XYZ file of C-alpha atoms in Angstrom:
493
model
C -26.975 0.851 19.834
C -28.344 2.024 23.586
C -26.908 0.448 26.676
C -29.991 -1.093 27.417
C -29.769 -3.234 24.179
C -26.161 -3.896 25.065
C -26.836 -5.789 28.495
C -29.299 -8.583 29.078
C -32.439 -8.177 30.058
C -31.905 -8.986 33.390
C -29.662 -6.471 33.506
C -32.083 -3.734 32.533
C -33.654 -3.127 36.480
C -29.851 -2.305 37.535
C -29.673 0.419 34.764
C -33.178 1.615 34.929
C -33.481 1.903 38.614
C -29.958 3.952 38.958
C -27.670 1.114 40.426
C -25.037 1.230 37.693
C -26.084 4.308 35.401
C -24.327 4.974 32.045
C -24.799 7.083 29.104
C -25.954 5.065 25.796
C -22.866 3.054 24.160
C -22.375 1.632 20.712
C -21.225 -1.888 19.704
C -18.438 -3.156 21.486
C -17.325 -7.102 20.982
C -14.866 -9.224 23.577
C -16.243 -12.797 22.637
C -13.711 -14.417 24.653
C -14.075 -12.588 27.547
C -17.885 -12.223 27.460
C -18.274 -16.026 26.738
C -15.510 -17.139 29.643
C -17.263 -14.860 32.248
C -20.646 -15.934 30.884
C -19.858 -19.874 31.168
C -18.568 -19.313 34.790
C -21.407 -17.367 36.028
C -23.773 -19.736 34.436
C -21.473 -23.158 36.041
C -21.815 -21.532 39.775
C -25.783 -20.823 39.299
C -25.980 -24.251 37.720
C -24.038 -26.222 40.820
C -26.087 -24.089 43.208
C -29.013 -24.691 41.504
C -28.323 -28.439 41.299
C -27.405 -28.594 44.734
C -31.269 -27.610 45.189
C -32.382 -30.363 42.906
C -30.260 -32.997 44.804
C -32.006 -32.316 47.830
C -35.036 -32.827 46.214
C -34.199 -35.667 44.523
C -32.417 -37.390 47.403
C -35.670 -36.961 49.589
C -37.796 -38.483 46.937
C -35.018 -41.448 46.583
C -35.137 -41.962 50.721
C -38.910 -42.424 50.345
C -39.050 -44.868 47.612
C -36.275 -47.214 49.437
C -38.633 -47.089 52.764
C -41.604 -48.007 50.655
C -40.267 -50.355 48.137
C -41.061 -54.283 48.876
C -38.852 -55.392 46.428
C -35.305 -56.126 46.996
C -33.691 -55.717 44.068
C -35.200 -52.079 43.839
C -34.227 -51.550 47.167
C -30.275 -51.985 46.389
C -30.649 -50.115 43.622
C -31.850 -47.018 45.303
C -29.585 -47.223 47.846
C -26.431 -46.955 45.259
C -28.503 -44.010 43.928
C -28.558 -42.496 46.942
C -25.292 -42.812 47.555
C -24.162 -41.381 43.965
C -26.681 -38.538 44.693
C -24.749 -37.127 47.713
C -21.615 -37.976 46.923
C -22.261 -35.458 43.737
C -23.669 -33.508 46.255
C -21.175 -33.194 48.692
C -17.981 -32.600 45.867
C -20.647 -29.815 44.681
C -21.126 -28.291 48.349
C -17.127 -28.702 48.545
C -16.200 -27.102 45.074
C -18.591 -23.910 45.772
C -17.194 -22.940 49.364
C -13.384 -23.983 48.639
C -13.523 -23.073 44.580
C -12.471 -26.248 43.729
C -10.679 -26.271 40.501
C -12.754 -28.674 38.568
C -15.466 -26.014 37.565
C -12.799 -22.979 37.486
C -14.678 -20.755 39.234
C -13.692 -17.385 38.625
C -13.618 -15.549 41.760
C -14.286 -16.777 45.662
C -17.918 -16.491 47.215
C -18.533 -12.946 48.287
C -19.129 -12.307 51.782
C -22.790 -12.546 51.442
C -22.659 -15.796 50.642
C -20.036 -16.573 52.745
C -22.644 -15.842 55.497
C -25.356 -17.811 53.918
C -23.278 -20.741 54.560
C -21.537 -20.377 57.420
C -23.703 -17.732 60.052
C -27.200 -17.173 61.152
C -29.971 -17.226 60.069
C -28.997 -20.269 56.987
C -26.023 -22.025 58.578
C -26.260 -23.655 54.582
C -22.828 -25.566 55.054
C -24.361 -26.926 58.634
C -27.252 -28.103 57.444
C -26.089 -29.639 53.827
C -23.713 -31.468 56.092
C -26.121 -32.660 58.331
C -28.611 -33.516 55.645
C -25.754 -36.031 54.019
C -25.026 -37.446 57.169
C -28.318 -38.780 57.760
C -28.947 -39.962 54.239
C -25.598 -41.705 54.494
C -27.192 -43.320 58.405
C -30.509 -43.935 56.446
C -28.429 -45.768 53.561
C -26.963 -47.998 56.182
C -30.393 -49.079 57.678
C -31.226 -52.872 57.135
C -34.117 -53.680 54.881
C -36.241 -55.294 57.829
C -35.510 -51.696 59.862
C -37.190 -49.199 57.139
C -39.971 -47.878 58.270
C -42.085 -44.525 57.558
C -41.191 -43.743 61.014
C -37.353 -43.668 60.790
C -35.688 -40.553 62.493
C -33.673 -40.410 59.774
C -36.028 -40.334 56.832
C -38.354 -37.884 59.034
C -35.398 -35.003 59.306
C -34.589 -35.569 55.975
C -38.212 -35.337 54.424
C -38.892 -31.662 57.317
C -35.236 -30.524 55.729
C -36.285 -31.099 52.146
C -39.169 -29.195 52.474
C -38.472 -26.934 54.999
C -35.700 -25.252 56.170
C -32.816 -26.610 53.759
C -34.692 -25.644 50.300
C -35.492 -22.082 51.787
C -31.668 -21.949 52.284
C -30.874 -23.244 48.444
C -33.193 -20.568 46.856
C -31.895 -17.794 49.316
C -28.227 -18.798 48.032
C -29.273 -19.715 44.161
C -30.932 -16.575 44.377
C -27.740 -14.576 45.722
C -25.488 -16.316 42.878
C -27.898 -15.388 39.992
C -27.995 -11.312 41.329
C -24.631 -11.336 41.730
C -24.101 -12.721 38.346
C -26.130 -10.481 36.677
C -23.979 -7.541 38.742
C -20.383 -9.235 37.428
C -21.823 -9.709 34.270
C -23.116 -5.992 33.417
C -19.386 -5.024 35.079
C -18.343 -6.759 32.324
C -20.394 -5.107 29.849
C -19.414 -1.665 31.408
C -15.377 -2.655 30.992
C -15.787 -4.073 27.303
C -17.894 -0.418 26.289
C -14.893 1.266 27.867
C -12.066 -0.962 26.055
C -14.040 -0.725 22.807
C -14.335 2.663 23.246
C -10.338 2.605 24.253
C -9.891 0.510 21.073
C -11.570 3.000 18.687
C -9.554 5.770 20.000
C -6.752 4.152 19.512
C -7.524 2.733 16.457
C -8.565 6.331 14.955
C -4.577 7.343 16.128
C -3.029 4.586 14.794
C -5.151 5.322 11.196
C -4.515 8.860 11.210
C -0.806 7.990 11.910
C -0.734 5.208 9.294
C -1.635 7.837 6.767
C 0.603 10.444 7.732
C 3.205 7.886 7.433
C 1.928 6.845 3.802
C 1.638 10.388 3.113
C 5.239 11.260 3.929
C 6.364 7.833 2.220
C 4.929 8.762 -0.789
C 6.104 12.340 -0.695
C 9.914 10.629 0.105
C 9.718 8.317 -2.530
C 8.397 11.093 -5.197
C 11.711 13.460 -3.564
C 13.795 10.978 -3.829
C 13.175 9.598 -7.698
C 13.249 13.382 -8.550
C 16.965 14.009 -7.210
C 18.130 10.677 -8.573
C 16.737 11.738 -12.144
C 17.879 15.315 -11.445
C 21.501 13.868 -10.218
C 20.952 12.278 -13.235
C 20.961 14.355 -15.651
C 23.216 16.540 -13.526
C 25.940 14.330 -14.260
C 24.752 13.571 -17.777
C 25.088 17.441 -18.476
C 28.425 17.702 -16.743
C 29.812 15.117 -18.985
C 28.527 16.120 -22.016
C 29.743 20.135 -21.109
C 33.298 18.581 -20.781
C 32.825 16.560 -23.715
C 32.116 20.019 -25.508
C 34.911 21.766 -23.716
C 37.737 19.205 -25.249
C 35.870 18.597 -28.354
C 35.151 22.795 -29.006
C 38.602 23.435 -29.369
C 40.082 21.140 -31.999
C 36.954 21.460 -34.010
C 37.007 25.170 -34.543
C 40.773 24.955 -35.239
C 40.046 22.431 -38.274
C 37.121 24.417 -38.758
C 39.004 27.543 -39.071
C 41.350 26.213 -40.904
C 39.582 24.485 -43.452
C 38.803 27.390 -45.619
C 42.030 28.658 -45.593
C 42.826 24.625 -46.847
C 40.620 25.593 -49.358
C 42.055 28.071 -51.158
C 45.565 27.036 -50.531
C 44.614 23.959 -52.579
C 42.868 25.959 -55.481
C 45.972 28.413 -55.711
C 48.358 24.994 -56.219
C 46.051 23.645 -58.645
C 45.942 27.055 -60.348
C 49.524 26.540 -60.352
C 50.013 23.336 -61.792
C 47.764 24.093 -64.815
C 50.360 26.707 -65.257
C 52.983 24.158 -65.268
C 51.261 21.806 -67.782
C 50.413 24.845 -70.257
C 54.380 26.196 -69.908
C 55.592 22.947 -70.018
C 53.345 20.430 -71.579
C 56.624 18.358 -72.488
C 57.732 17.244 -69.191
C 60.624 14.790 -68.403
C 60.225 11.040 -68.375
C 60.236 10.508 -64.448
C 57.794 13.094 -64.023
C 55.221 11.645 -66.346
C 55.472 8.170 -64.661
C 54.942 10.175 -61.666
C 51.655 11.798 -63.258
C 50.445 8.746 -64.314
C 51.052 6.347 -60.836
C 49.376 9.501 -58.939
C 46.289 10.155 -61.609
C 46.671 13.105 -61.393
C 43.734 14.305 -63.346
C 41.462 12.311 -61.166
C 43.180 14.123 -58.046
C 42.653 17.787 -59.671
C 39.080 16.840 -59.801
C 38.571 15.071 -56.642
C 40.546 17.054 -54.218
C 38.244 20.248 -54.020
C 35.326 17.567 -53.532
C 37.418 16.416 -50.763
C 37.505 19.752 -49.133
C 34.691 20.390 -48.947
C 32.844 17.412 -47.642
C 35.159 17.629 -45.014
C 33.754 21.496 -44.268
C 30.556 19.864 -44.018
C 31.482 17.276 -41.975
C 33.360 20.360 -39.577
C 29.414 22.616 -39.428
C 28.111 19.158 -38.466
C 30.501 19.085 -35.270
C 29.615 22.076 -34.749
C 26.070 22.282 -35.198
C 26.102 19.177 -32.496
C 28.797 20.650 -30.450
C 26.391 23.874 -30.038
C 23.188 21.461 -29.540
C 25.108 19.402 -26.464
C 26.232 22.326 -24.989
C 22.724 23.799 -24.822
C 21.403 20.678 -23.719
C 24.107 20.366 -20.850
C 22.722 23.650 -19.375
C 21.932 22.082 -15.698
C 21.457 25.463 -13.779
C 18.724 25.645 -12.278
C 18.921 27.773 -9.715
C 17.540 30.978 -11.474
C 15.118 31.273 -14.977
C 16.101 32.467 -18.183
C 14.453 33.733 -20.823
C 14.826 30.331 -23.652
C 14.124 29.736 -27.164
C 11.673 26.727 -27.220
C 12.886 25.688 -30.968
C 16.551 25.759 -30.013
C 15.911 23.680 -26.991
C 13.554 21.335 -29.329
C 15.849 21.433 -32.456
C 19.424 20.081 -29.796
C 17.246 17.466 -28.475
C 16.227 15.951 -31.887
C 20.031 16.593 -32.912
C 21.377 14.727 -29.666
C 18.668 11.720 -30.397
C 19.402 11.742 -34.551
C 21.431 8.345 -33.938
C 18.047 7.120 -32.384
C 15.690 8.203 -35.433
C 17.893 7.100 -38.122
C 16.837 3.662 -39.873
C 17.717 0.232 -37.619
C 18.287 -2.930 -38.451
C 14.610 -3.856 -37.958
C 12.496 -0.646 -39.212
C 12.593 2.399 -41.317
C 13.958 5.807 -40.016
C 11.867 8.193 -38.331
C 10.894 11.393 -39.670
C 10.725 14.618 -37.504
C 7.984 17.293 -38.846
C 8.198 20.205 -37.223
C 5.818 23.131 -37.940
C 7.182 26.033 -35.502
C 5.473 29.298 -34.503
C 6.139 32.281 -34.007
C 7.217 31.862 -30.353
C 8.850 34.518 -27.975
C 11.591 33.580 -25.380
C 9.767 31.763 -22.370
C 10.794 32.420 -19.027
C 11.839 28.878 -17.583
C 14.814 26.454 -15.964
C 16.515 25.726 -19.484
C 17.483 22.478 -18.076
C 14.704 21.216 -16.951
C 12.692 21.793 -20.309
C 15.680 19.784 -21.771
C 14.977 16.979 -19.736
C 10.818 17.357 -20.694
C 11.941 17.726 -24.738
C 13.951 14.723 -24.299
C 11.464 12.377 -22.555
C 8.698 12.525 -24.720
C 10.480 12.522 -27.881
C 12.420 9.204 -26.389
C 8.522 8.287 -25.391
C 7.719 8.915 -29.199
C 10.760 7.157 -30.206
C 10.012 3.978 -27.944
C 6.153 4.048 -29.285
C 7.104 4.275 -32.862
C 10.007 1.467 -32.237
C 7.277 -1.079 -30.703
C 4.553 0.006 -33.616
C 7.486 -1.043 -36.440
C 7.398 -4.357 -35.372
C 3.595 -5.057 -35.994
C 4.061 -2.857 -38.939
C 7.418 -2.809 -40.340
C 6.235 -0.538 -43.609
C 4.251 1.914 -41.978
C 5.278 5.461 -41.660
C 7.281 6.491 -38.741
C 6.498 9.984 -37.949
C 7.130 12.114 -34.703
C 5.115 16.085 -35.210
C 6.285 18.745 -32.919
C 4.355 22.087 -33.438
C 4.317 25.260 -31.750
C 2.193 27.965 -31.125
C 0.531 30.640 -29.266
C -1.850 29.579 -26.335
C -2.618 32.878 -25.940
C -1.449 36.280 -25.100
C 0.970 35.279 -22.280
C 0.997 31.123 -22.999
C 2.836 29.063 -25.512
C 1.842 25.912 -26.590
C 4.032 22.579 -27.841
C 2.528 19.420 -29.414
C 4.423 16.529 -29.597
C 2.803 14.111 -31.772
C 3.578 10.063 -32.953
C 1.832 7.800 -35.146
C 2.332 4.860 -33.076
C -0.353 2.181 -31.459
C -1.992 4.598 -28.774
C -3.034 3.817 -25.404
C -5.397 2.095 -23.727
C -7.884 4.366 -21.385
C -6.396 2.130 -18.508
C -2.400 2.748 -19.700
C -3.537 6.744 -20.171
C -5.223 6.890 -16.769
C -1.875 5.857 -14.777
C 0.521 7.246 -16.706
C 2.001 9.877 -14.761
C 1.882 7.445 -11.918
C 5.502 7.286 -10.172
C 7.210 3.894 -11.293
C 4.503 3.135 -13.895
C 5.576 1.891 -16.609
C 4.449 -0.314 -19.810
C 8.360 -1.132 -20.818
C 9.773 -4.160 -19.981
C 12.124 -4.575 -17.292
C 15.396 -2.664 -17.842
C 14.230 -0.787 -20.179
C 11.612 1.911 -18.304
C 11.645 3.132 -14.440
C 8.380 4.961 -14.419
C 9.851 8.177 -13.797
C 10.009 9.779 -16.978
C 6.326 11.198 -17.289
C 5.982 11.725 -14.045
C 9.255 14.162 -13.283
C 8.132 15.903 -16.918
C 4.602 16.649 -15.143
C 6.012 17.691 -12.061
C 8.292 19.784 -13.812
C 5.395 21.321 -16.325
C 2.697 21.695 -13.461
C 4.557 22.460 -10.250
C 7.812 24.148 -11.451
C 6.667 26.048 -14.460
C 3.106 26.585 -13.576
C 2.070 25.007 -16.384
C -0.221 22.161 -17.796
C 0.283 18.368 -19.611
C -2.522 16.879 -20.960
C -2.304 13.647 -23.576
C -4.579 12.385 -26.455
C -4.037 8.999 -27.474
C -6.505 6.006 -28.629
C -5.343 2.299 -29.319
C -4.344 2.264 -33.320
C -4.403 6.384 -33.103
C -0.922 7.731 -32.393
C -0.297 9.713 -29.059
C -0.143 13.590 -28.708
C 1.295 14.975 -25.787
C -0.055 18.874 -25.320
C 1.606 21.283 -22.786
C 1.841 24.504 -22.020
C 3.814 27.276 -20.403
C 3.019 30.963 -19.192
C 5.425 33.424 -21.186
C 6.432 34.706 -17.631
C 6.375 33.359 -14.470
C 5.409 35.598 -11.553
């Protein structure tokens, strides 16, 4: 909006005509201070201007009490009169000493200041001197009123004359100077708005820095607490399979060697029993208290279900320790399925049947994948948050659906000539397009308290996209399942 449509219109002859020149402004807005400077100005023009009308009005008053025949009307003009310039002498008073009752703003300038008190007005002189002889004429007896009265004569010449040329010289000087103060104040509130938008432009552009570098702290920060994390997590569990290695591959060694130390002594004792099928009494009672037949039979069963249970230790021994690779300082070349296949070994207490639903069943149709270039670890950690994702879906879909088949699908396969692709599939309840739109959010999370932080998805994308140069993309409808897709380049450059 131009200047001109900023000021009033009286205003417009002080820009036009070159007094106060100043380019064209837009909105600016001070109510207080526009209104407060506004209501002054228009108090002082009011007073002067009603000092004019008192005169006026006084005069008129003076004329009626000489010409009135009637008493009663005669008393009643004279306390008129007498109201009249006692309101006009506080007003006279309050606009040459600023009197505090109309908080006038700021002292008369000098130019009025000379209207009142110097040549050629004298104002103050002759307001003074017009009171005074109303007050003289007030005191005039009835039967002593007369058209001819000194006092009614000066005051009637001073009314028209001389005194009202002085009022609209002075009422005149208060409403320019008005208009001057008034566009000042226009000019300071384009320059504070202007001040204001500056600094509120700053203060906007420093707001989002700060959100900027809040967020970026926040999204550090959750990423070295889930990377301390599972720092310590794979420390532990690489001690774990330091104390545990050793003892198992000493059973585990020894166990075969158990094995046919046993079959040689029951080779033996069939020996025994055909050389000696009579054998004394105590060692028949002995036969029978032990069952011996039962133990013949049994105790090569024995061995080896506890071989078994020994390449079970060791298969998860061998999982934990590849999942408790935390360096990540340099990339390897890694074996997707080997990462894939510890994971679902390290979470087989989690897909085994529960109290309240079936056990989960891991398909996996695997590719033919070469090594991938990567930080082992942190593909660990990406494996094992979406299957636990999967696991958690297919936990919450088992209680709407207790008989419905729990499946998680993880396939691999070529993306390309220098990609690899995983899918990691469940047939649990889907998303909703609002859930799947924020769900790599940081601290989003569907779970109930203590039991999600949000991070999960959003570390495995930042790992996938911005560590791996890679991509995460997920398919899921409500009543559909979820399918998390992503891909990684076979080397990184």
């Amino acid at each position: 909006m131009a200047l001109k449509s900023c000021v009033s219109r009286s205003d417009r002859h002080l820009v036009e005509s070159g007094v106060l020149p100043m380019a064209a402004m837009r909105n600016y807005f001070n109510l207080e201070e526009i209104t407060t400077a506004r209501k002054i100005s228009a108090a002082v023009i009011n007073i002067s201007g009603r000092q004019r009308m008192l005169s006026q009005r006084t005069a008129f008053f003076c004329m009626r009490l000489v010409c009135s025949q009637n008493e009663v009307e005669k008393a009643k003009l004279r306390g008129n009169l007498l109201e009249a310039i006692e309101l006009m002498e506080k007003s006279h008073r309050d606009l040459i000493n600023i009197g505090s009752s109309i908080n006038l703003g700021s002292p008369p300038s000098a130019t009025l200041k000379a209207m009142y008190f110097e040549p050629p007005l004298y104002l103050d002189k002759q307001v003074r001197a017009y009171i005074d002889r109303i007050k003289a004429l007030v005191q005039v007896p009835d039967a002593e009123l007369m058209l001819e009265n000194p006092h009614l004569l000066y005051i009637i010449e001073a009314a028209g004359g001389d005194l009202l040329e002085a009022f609209d010289a002075v009422v005149s000087q208060y409403q320019q100077e008005s208009e001057i103060e008034q566009f000042e104040i226009d000019l300071k509130q384009v320059e504070l708005y202007q001040e204001s938008c500056a600094a509120t432009a700053k203060a906007e552009a420093q707001a989002a820095e700060i959100d900027r570098a809040l967020y970026e702290l926040k999204q550090t920060q959750a990423q070295l607490l889930h990377s301390e994390k599972m720092s310590s997590l794979g420390a532990l569990m690489a001690s774990i399979v330091h104390e545990i290695n050793n003892p198992v591959s000493f059973i585990y060694g020894n166990l075969s060697h158990a094995a046919i130390y046993t079959q040689d002594l029951l080779h033996l004792l069939c020996l025994y029993q055909e050389c000696y099928p009579n054998p004394c009494p105590e060692i028949t009672a002995k036969i029978e208290e032990i069952d011996l037949d039962f133990l013949v039979e049994d105790l090569p069963k024995v061995i080896s279900s506890m071989q078994m249970g020994s390449n079970r230790i060791r298969e998860i021994v061998k999982s934990m320790g590849n999942f408790s690779r935390t360096d990540n300082s340099n990339m390897t070349m890694c074996d997707l399925h080997d990462s894939i296949d510890s994971t679902v070994l390290i979470l087989r207490n989690r897909l085994n049947s529960q109290i309240d639903r079936r056990d989960i069943q891991v398909v996996k149709n695997y590719g033919k994948l070469p090594p991938v270039e990567c930080y082992s670890g942190q593909l660990n950690q990406v494996f094992m948050n979406l299957i636990t994702n999967a696991i958690d879906a297919l936990d919450e879909a088992s209680q709407n659906q207790p008989y419905a088949a729990l499946k998680i699908l993880i396939t691999t396969e070529l993306a390309g000539p220098d990609r690899v692709r995983v899918r990691i599939a469940d047939t649990g309840t889907g998303m909703t397009p609002q859930i799947k739109e924020r769900m790599f959010e940081q601290f989003f999370t569907t779970k109930e308290v203590g039991k999600g932080t949000g991070l999960g998805l959003s570390i495995v994308y930042k790992i996938l996209v911005e560590n791996h140069r890679g991509s995460l993309r997920c398919e899921s409808e409500p009543c559909k399942g979820t399918e998390f897709i992503l891909e990684l380049p076979i080397q990184q450059t």
